[in-house]
mmCIF file of C-alpha atoms in Angstrom:
data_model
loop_
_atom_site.group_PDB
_atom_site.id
_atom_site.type_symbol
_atom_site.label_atom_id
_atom_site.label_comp_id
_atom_site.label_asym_id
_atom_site.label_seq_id
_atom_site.Cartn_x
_atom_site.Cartn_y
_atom_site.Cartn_z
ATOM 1 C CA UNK A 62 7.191 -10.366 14.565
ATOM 2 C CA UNK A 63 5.633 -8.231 11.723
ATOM 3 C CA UNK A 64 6.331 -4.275 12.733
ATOM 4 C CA UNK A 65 3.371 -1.321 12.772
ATOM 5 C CA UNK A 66 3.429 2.139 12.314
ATOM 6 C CA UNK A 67 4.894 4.191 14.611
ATOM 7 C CA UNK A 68 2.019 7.223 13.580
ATOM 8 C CA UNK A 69 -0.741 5.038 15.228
ATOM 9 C CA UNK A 70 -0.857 7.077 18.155
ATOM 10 C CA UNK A 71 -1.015 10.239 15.897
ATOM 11 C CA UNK A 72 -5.016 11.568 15.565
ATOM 12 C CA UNK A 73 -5.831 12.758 12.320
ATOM 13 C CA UNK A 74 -8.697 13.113 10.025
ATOM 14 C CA UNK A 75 -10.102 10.058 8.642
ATOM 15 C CA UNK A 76 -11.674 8.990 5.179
ATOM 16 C CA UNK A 77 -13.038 5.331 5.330
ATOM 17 C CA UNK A 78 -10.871 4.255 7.994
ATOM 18 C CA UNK A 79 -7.700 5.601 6.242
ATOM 19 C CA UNK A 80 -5.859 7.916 8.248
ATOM 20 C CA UNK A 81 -5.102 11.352 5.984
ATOM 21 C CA UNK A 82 -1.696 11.784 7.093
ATOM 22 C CA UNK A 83 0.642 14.370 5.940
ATOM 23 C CA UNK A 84 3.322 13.432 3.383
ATOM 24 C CA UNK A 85 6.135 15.022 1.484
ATOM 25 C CA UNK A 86 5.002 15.697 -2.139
ATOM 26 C CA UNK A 87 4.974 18.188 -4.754
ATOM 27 C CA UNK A 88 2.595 16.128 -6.578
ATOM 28 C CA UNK A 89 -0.971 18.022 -6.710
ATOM 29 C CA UNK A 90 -3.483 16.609 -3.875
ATOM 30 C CA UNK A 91 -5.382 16.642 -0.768
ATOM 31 C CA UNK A 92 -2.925 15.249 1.447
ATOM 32 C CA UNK A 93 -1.453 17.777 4.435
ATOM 33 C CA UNK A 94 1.635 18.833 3.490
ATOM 34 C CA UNK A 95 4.275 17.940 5.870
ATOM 35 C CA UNK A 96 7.421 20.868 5.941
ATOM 36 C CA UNK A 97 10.092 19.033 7.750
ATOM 37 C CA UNK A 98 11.797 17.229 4.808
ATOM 38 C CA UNK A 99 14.093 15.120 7.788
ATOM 39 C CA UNK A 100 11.319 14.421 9.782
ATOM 40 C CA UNK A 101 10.070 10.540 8.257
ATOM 41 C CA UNK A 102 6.393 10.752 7.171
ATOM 42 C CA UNK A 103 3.974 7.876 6.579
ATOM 43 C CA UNK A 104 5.531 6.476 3.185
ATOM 44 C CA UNK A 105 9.395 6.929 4.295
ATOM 45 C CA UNK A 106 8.121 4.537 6.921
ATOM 46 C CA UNK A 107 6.183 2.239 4.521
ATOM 47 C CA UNK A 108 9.390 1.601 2.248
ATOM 48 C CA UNK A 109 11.869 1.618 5.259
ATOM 49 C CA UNK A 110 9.767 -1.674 6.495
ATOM 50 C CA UNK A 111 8.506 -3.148 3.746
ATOM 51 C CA UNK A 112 10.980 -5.391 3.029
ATOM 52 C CA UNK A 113 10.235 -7.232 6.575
ATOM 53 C CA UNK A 114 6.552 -6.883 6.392
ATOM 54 C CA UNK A 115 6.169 -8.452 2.726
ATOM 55 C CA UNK A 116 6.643 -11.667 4.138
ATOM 56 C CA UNK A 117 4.618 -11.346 6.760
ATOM 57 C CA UNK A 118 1.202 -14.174 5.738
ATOM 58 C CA UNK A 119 -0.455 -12.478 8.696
ATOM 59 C CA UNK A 120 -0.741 -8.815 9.923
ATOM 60 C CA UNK A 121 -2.975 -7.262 13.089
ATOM 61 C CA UNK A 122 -4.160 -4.616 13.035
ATOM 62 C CA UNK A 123 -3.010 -2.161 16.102
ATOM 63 C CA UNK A 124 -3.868 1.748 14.987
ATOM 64 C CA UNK A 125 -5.115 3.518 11.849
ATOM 65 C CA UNK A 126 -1.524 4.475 10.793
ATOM 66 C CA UNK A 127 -1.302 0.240 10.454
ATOM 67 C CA UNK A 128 -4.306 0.832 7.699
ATOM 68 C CA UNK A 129 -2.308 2.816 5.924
ATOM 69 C CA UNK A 130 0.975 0.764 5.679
ATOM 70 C CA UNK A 131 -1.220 -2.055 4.799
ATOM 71 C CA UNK A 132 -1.850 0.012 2.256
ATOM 72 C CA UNK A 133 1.627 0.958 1.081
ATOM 73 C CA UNK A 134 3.288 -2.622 1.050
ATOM 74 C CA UNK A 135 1.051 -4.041 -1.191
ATOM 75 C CA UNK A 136 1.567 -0.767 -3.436
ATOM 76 C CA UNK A 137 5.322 -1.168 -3.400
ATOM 77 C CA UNK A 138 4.870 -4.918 -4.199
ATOM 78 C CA UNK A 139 2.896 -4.015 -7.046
ATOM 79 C CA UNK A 140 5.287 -1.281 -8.169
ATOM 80 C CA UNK A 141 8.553 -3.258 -7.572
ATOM 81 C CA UNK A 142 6.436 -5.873 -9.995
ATOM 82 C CA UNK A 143 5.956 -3.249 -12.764
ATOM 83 C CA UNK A 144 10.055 -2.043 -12.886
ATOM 84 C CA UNK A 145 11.013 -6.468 -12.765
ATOM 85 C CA UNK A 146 8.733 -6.392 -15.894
ATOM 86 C CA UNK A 147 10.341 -3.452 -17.571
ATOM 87 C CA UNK A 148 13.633 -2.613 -16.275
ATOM 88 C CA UNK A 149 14.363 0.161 -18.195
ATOM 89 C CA UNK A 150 13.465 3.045 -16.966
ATOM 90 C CA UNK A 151 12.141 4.614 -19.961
ATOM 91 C CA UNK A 152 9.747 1.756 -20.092
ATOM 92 C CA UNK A 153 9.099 1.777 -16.623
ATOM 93 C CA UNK A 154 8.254 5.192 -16.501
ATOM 94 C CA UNK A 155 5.568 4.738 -18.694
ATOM 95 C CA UNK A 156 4.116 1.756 -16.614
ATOM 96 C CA UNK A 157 4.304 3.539 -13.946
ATOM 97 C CA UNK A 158 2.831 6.464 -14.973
ATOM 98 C CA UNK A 159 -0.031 4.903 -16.403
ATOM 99 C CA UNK A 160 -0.873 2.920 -13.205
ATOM 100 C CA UNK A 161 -0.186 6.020 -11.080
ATOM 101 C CA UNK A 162 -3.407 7.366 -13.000
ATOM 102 C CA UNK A 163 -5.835 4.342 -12.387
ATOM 103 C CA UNK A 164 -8.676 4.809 -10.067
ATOM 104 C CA UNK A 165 -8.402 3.968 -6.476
ATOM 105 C CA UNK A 166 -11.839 1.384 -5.975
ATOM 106 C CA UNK A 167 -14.477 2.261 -3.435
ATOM 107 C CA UNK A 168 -13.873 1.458 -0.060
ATOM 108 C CA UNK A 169 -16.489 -1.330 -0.366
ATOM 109 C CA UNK A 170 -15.799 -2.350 -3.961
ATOM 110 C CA UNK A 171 -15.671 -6.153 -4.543
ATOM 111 C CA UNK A 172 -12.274 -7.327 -5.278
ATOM 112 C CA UNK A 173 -10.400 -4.413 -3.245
ATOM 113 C CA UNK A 174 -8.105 -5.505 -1.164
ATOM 114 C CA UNK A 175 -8.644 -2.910 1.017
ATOM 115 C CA UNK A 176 -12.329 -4.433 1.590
ATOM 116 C CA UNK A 177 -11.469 -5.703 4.943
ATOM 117 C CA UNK A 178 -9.980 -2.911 7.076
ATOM 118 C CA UNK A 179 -11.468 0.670 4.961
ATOM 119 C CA UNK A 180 -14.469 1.378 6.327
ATOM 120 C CA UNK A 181 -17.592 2.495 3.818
ATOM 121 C CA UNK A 182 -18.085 5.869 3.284
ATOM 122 C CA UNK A 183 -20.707 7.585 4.789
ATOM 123 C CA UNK A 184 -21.645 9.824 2.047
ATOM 124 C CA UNK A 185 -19.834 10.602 -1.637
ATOM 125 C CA UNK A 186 -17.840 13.234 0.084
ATOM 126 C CA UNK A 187 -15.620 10.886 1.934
ATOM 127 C CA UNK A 188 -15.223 8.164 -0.509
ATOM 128 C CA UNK A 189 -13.733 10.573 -2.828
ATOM 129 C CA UNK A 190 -11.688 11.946 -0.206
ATOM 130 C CA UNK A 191 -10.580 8.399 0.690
ATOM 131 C CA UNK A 192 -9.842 7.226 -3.763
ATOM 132 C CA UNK A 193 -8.071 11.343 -3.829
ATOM 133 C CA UNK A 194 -6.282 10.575 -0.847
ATOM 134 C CA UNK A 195 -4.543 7.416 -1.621
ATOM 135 C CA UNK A 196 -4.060 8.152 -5.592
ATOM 136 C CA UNK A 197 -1.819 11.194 -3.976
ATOM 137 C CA UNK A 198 -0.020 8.646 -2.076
ATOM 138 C CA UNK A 199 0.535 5.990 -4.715
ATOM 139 C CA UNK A 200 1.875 8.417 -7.416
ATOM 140 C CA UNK A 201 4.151 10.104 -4.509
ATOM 141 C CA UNK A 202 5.303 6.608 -3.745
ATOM 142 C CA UNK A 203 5.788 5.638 -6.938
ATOM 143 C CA UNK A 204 8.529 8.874 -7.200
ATOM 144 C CA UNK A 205 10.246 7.603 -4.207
ATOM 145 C CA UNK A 206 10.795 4.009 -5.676
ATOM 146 C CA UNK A 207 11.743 5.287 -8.838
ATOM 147 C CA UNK A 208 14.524 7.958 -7.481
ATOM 148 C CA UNK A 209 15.820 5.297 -4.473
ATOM 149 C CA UNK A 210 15.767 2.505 -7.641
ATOM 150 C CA UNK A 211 17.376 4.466 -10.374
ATOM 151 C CA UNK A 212 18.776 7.522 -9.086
ATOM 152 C CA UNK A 213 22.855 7.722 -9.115
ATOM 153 C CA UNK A 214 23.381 6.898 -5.190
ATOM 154 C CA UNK A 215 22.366 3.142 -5.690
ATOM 155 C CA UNK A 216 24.040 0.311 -6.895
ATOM 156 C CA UNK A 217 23.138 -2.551 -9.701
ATOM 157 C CA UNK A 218 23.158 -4.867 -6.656
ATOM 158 C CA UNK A 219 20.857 -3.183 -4.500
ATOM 159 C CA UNK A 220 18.166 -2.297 -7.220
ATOM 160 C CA UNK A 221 18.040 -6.458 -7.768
ATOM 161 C CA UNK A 222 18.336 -7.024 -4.163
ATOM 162 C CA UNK A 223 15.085 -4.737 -4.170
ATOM 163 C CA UNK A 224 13.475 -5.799 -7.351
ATOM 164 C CA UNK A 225 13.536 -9.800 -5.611
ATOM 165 C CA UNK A 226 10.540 -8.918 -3.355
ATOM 166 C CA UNK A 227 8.329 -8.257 -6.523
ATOM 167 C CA UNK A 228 7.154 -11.987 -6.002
ATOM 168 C CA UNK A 229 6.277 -11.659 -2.423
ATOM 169 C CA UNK A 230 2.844 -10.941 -1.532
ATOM 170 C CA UNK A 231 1.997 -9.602 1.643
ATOM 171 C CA UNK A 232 -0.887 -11.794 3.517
ATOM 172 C CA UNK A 233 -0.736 -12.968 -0.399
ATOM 173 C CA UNK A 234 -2.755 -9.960 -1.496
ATOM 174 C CA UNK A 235 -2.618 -7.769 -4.891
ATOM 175 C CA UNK A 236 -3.496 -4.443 -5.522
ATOM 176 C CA UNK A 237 -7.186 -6.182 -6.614
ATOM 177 C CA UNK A 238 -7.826 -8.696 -3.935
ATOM 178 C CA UNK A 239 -9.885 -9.501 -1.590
ATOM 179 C CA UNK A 240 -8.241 -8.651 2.430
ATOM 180 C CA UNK A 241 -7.132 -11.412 4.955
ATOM 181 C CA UNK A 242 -6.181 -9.776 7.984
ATOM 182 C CA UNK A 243 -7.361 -10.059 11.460
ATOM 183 C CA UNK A 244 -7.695 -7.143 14.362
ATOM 184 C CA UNK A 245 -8.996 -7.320 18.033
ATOM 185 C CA UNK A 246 -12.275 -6.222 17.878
ATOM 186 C CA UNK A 247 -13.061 -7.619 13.997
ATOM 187 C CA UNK A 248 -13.703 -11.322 12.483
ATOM 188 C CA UNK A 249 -11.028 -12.619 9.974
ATOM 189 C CA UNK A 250 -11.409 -11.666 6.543
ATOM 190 C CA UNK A 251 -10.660 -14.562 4.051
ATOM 191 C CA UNK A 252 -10.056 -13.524 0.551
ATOM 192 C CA UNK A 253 -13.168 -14.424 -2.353
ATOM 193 C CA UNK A 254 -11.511 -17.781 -3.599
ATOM 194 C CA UNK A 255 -10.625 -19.489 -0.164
ATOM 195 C CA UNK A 256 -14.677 -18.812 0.546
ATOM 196 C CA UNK A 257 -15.302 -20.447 -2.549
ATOM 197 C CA UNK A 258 -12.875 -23.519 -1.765
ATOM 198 C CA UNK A 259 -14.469 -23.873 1.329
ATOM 199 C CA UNK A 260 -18.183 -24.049 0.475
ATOM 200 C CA UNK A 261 -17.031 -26.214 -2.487
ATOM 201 C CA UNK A 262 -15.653 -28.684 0.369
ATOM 202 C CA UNK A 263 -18.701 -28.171 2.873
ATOM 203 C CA UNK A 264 -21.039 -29.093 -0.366
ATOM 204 C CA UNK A 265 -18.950 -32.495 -1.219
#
């Protein structure tokens, strides 16, 4: 049983089907600020289960906050990727740093993998809101993983028990493909290449 957000009852503003919700962050942004640094925000709860939902092939949808943590487990795969491929942390600063300043795509951009669930924008407004929105979250994400990964109060062990799921992909996405996820009231979403399989097969 994969597990879903525990915000999806919360109502906030939304930018392309992307739930704005407030995070903990001293990093420059649009995001709501939320005070209560005990209280667990959106990307507390997006690391806390993300090493049961990476192996998850299948995910449905059940609230906007589930959009979201889509969202944020393929980011930490990605992430946990970039520290396996540069350990140190010197070098994985810079990595990181540099990917914490790439564009987030267009709701509707081919090849996102956030194609299937983001909704497109109804004017340029909101799909910058939506690309601001989530580069706040990566690079605040990014900070978390960094400090839980090399910060004093974990162990060797635990950073490679972490750095493992770098190889799993969620519903086998990346940070650049195509979505495969399924929700009540939507079709299933198959990813570019298994469309291209299958029309191969349907030709021969």
């Amino acid at each position: 049983v994969s597990y879903h957000s525990a915000f999806n009852s919360v109502k906030v503003e939304l930018a392309c089907g992307i739930p704005i919700m407030p995070i903990k962050t001293k990093i420059r942004g649009i995001a709501p600020i939320q005070m209560d640094d005990k209280k667990e925000d959106i990307i507390d709860e997006g690391i806390k289960l993300f090493r049961i939902n990476v192996l998850f092939k299948n995910y449905k949808i059940q609230g906007d906050a589930d959009r979201l943590l889509v969202f944020l487990t393929v980011l930490i795969q990605r992430i946990l990727e970039i520290i396996t491929a540069t350990p140190k942390k010197e070098d994985a600063d810079k990595n990181l740093a540099k990917f914490a300043m790439e564009q987030i795509p267009q709701a509707g951009e081919v090849g996102f993998f956030l194609g299937g669930i983001a909704t497109k924008a109804e004017n340029e407004a909101e799909n910058q809101k939506f690309k601001d929105y989530l580069k706040q979250v990566k690079a605040e994400t990014i900070r978390r993983i960094v400090q839980m990964l090399f910060g004093s109060e974990i162990g060797l062990m635990d950073m490679k028990y972490w750095l493992q799921f770098s190889k799993r992909k969620f519903m086998g996405l990346s940070m650049l493909s195509l979505i495969h996820i399924s929700e009540p009231t939507r079709p299933l979403y198959i990813s570019y290449a298994v469309f291209c399989l299958k029309k191969k097969n349907a030709k021969n």
